[in-house]
Coordinates of C-alpha atoms and ligand atoms in Angstrom, one line a residue:
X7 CA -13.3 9.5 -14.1
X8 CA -11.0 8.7 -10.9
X9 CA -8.1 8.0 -12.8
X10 CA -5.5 6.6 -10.6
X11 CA -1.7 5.5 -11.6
X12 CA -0.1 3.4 -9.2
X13 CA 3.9 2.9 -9.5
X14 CA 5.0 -0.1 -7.5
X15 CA 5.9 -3.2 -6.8
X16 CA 4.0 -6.8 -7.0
X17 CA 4.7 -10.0 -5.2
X18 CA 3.3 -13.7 -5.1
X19 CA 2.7 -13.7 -1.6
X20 CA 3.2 -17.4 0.2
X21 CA 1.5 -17.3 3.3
X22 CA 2.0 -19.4 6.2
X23 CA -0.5 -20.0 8.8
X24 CA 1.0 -21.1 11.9
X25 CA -0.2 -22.3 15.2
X26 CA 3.0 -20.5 16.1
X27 CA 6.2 -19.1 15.2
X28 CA 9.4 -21.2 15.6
X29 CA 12.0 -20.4 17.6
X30 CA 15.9 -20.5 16.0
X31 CA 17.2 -23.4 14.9
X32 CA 13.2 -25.3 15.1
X33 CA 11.4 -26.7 13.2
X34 CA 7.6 -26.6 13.3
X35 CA 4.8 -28.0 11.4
X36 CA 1.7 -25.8 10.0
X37 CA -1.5 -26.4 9.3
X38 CA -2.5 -24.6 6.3
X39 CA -0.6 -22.8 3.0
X40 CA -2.0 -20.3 0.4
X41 CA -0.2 -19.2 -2.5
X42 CA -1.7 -15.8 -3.8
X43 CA -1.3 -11.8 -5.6
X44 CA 0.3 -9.5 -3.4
X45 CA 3.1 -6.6 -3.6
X46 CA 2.1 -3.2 -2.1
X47 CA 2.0 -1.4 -5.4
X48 CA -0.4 -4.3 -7.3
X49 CA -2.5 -4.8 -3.7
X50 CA -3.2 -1.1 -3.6
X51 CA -4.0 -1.0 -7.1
X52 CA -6.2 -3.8 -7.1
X53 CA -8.1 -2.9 -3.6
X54 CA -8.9 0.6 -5.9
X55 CA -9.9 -1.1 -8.8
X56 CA -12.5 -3.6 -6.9
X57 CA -14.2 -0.2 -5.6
X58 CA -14.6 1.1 -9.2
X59 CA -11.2 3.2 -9.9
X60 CA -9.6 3.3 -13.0
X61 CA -6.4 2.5 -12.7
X62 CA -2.8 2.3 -14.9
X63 CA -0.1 0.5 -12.8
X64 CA 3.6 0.8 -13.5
X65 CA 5.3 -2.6 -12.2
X66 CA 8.0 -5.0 -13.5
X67 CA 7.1 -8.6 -13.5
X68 CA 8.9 -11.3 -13.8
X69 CA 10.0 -13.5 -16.8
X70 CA 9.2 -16.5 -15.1
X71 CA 5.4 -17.9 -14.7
X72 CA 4.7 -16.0 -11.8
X73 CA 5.1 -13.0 -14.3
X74 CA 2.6 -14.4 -16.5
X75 CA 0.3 -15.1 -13.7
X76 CA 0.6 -11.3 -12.4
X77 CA -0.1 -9.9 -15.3
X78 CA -3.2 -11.9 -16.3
X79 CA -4.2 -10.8 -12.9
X80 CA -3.9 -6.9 -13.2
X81 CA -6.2 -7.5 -16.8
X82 CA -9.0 -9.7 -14.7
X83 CA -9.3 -7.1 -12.2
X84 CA -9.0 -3.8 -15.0
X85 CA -6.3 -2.7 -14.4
X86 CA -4.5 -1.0 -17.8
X87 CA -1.5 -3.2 -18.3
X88 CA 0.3 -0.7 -20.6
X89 CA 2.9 0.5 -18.5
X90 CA 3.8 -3.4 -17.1
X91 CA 7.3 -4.5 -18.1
X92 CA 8.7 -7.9 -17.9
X93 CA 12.1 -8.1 -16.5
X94 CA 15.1 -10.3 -16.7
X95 CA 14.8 -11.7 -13.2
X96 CA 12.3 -13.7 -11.4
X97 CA 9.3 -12.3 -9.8
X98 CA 9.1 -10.6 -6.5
X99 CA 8.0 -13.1 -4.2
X100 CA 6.7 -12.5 -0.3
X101 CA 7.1 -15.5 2.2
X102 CA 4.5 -14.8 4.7
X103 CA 3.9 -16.3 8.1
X104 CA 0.5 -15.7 10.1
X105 CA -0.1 -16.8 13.9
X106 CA -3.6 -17.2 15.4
X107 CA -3.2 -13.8 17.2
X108 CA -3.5 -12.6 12.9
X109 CA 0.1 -10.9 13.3
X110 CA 2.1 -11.5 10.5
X111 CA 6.0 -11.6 9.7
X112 CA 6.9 -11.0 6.3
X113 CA 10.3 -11.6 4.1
X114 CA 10.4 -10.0 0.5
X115 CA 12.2 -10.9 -2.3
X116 CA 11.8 -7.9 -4.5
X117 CA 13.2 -10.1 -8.0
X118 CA 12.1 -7.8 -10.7
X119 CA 10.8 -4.7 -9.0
X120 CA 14.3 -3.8 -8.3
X121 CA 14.2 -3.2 -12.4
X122 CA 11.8 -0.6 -12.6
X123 CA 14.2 2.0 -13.0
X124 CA 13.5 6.1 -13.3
X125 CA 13.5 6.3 -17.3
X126 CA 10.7 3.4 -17.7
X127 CA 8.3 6.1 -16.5
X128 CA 9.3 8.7 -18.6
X129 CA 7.5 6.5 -21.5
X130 CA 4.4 7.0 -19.4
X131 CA 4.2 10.8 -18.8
X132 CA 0.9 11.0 -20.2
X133 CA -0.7 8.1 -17.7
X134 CA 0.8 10.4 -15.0
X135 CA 0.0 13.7 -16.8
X136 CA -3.9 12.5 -16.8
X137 CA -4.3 10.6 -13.1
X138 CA -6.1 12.5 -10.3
X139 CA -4.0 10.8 -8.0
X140 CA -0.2 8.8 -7.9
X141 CA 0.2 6.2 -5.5
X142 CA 3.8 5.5 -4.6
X143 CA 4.8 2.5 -1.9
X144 CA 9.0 1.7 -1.0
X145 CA 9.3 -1.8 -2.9
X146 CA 11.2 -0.3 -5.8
X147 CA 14.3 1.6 -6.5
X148 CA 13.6 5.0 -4.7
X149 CA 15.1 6.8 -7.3
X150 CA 12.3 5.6 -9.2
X151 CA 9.8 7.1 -6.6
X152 CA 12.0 10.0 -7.0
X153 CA 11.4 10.8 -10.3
X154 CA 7.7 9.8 -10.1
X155 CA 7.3 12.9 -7.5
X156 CA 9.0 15.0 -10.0
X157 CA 7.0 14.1 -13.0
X158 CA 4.0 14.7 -11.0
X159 CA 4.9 17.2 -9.8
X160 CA 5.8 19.2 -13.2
X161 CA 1.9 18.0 -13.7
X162 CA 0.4 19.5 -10.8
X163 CA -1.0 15.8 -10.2
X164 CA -0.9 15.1 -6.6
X165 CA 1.1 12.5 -5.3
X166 CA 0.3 9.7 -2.3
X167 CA 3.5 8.1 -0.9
X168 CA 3.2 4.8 1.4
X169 CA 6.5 4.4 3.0
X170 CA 6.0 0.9 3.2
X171 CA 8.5 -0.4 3.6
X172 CA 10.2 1.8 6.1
X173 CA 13.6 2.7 4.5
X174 CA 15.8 5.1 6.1
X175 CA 17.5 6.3 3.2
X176 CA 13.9 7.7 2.0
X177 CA 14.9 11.6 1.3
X178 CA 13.2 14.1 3.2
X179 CA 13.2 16.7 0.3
X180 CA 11.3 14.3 -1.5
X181 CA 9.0 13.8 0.8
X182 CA 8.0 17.3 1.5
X183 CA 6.9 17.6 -2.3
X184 CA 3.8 15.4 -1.7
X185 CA 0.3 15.6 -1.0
X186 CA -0.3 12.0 0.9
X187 CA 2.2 10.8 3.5
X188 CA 0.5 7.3 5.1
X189 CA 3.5 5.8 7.3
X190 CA 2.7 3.7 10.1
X191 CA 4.0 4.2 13.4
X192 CA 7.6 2.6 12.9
X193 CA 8.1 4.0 9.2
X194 CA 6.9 7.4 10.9
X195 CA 10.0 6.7 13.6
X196 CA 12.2 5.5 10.7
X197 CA 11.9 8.7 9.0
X198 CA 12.3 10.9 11.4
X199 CA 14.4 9.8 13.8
X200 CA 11.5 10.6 16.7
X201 CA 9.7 8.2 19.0
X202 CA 6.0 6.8 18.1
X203 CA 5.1 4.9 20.9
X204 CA 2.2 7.2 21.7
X205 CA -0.2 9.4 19.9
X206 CA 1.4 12.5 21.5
X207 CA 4.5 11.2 20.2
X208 CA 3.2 10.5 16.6
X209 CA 1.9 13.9 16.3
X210 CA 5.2 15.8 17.3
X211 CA 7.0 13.4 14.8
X212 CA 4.3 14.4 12.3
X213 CA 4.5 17.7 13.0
X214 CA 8.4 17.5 11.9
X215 CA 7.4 16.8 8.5
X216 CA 4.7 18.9 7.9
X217 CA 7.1 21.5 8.8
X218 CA 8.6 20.7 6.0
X219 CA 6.1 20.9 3.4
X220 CA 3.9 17.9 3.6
X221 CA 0.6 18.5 3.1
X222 CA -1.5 15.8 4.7
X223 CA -0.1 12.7 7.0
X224 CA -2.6 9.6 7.6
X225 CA -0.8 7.8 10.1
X226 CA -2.5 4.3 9.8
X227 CA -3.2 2.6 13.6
X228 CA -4.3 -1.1 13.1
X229 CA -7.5 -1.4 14.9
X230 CA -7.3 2.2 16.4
X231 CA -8.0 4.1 12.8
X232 CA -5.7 6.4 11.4
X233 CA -4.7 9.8 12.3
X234 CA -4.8 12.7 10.0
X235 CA -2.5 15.5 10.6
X236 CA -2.1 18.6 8.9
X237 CA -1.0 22.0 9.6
X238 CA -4.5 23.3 10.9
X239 CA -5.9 19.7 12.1
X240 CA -5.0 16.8 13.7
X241 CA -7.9 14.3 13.8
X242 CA -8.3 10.5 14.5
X243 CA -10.3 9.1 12.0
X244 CA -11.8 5.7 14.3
X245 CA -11.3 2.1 13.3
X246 CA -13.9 -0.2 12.7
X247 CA -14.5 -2.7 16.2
X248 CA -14.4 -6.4 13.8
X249 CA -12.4 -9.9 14.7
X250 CA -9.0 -9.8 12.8
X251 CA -7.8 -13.5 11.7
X252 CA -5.5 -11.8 8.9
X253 CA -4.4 -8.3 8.7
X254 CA -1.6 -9.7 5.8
X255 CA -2.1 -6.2 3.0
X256 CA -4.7 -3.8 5.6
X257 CA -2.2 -1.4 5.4
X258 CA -2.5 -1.7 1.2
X259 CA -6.6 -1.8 1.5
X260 CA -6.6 1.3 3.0
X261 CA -4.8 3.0 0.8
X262 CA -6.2 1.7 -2.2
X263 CA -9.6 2.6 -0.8
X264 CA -8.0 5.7 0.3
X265 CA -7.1 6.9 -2.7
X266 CA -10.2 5.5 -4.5
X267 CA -12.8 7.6 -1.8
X268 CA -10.7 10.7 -2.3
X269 CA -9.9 10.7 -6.0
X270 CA -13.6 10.4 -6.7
X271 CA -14.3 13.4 -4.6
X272 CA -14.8 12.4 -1.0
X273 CA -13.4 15.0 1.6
X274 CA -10.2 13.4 3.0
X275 CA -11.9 12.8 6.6
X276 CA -15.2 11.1 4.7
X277 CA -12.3 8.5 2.5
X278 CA -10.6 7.3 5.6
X279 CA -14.1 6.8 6.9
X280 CA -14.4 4.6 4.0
X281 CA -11.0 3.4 4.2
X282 CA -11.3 2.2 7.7
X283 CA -14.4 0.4 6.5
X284 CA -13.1 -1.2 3.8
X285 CA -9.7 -2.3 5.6
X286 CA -11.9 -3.7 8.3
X287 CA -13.6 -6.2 5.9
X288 CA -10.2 -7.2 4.7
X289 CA -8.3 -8.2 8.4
X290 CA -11.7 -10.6 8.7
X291 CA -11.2 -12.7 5.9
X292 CA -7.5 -14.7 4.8
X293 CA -5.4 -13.4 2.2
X294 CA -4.0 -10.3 0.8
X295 CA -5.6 -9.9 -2.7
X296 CA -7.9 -12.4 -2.0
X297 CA -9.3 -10.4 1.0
X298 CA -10.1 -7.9 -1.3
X299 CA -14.2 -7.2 -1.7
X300 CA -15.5 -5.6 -5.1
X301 CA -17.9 -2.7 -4.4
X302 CA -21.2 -4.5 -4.5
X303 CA -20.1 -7.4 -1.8
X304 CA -19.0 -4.2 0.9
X305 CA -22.5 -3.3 2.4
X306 CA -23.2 -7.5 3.3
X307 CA -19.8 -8.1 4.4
X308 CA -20.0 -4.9 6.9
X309 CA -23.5 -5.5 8.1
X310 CA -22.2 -9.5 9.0
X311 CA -19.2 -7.5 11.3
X312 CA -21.4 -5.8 13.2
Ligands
ATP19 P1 0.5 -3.7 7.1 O1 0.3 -4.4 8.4 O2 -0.5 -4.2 6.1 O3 1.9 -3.6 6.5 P2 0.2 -1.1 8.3 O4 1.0 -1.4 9.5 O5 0.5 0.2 7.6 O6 0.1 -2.2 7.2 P3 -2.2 -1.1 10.0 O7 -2.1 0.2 10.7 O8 -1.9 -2.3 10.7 O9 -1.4 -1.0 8.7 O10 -3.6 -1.2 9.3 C1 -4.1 -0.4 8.3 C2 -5.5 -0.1 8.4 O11 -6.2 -1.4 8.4 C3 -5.9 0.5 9.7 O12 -5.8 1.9 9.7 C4 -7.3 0.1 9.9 O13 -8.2 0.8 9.1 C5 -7.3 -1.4 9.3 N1 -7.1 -2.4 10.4 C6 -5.9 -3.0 10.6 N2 -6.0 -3.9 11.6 C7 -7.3 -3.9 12.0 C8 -8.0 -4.6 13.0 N3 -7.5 -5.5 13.8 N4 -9.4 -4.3 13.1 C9 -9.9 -3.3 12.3 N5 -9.3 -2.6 11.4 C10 -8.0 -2.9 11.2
RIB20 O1 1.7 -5.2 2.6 C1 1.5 -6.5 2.3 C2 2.4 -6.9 1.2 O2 3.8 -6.8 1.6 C3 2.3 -8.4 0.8 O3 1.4 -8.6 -0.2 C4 3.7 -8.8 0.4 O4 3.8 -9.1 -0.9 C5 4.6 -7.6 0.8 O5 4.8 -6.8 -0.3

């Protein structure tokens, strides 16, 4: 079985659509508002558990209603709920605002994820001990992600870091200890201090870290794919041609289907295929979670993008 532990955060997104973004000191009026599940760590989670995955995720909830509401979300799409703690804050919660172009602007309040501390996961070293695969994003203390490379590491479990999002305090040491690095372009820049604004760039600034020890960089490219760079190989692994209205939690889709295609024994360049896929689906319909398709509605919904 594809066991997967995810260690991360989770929001309640509140998205905005606009017809556009204000200006300072404006105010405009919108035409439509959707409350929903999203945080990197429970969209990533969940995106892998709609394919099939069995996944554990390690999150702090809230001990509000929003809490209450994530967590009976996790056990409708799952998802073992063992390692989810309830904090003393409120929940993480993600204002979101959408304009018709699909780009998206995003403020996060991280509420309770900032309590999931390094020693909450040492009463899980068995979920970690037994995954094929942990999936690590930036919306929680880093220490914590820290210590989650180093457990895993004592394992031999590999270990997929999103360095979403970009946080220039993110320790390159660390880094260099994993298996998966996904950053976008900017997180890539953030990181290492290089320019992205080309793929020639990209892959010099990739190079940089897997000079350091990195085994495998997907560097996600909206519509364009993503780019997988390793020491041998650097390969860009084609997006899927579809019309975006919401690309709110692509980045999260892919690398929930990422790690689901590749923890079940997909080659790396066959799971991005996949991911691509999957992430295409997602931009087409509103939503983070919501966007998400089980396994059994993907075939339909990527014949009807064609
Ligand atoms: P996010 O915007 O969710 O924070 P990100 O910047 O890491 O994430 P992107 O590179 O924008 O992520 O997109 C992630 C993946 O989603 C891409 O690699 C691609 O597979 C898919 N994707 C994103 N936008 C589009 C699009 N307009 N058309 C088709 N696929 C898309
Ligand atoms: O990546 C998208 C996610 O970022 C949203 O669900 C929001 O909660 C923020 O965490």
């Amino acid at each position: 079985m594809n066991d997967l532990t995810v260690i991360g955060s989770n929001m309640i997104d509140l998205i905005t659509y606009l017809d556009r973004m204000p200006v300072e000191g404006e105010t405009v009026e919108a035409p439509e508002f959707e409350m929903g599940f999203g945080g990197k760590g429970a969209n990533q989670a969940i995106a892998a558990a709609r394919l099939g995955s069995k996944v554990r995720m390690i999150t702090m909830v809230g001990h509000d209603n929003f809490g209450k509401q994530q967590l009976d979300n996790f056990q409708k799409n799952g998802i073992d709920t063992h390692g989810i703690g309830v904090g003393e804050s409120n929940s993480g919660v993600a204002p979101i605002f959408v304009d018709p172009s699909s780009d998206n602007r995003i403020i996060v309040v991280k509420g309770a994820n900032n309590e999931l501390m390094p020693d909450v996961l040492d009463n899980f070293t068995d979920q970690i001990k037994y995954s094929k695969l942990v999936v690590l994003q930036q919306e929680i203390p880093l220490e914590t992600n820290y210590h989650a490379i180093e457990l895993a590491q004592q394992f031999n479990v590999p270990v997929l870091l999103n360095p979403a999002p970009a946080n220039e305090h993110l320790n390159v040491d660390y880094v260099s200890k994993v298996q998966f690095f996904t950053p976008n372009e900017t997180e890539l820049a953030t990181l290492t201090g290089l320019p992205t604004n080309n793929l020639d760039e990209i892959k010099i600034a990739a190079q940089t870290l897997i000079s350091k020890g990195v085994g495998n960089i997907i560097i996600t490219l909206g519509s364009k794919g993503a780019l997988w760079v390793t020491a041998e190989h650097t390969e860009i692994v084609p997006g899927k041609h579809v019309k975006a209205v919401d690309t709110t939690g692509a980045g999260d889709s892919f690398i929930g289907a990422f790690a689901h295609y590749y923890s079940s024994g997909e080659s790396v360049p066959d799971a991005l295929a996949h991911a691509n896929q999957y992430a295409a689906v997602t931009v087409t319909r509103k939503g983070t979670q919501k966007s998400y398709p089980i396994a059994t509605e993907l075939p339909a919904l990527l014949a009807a993008t064609l």
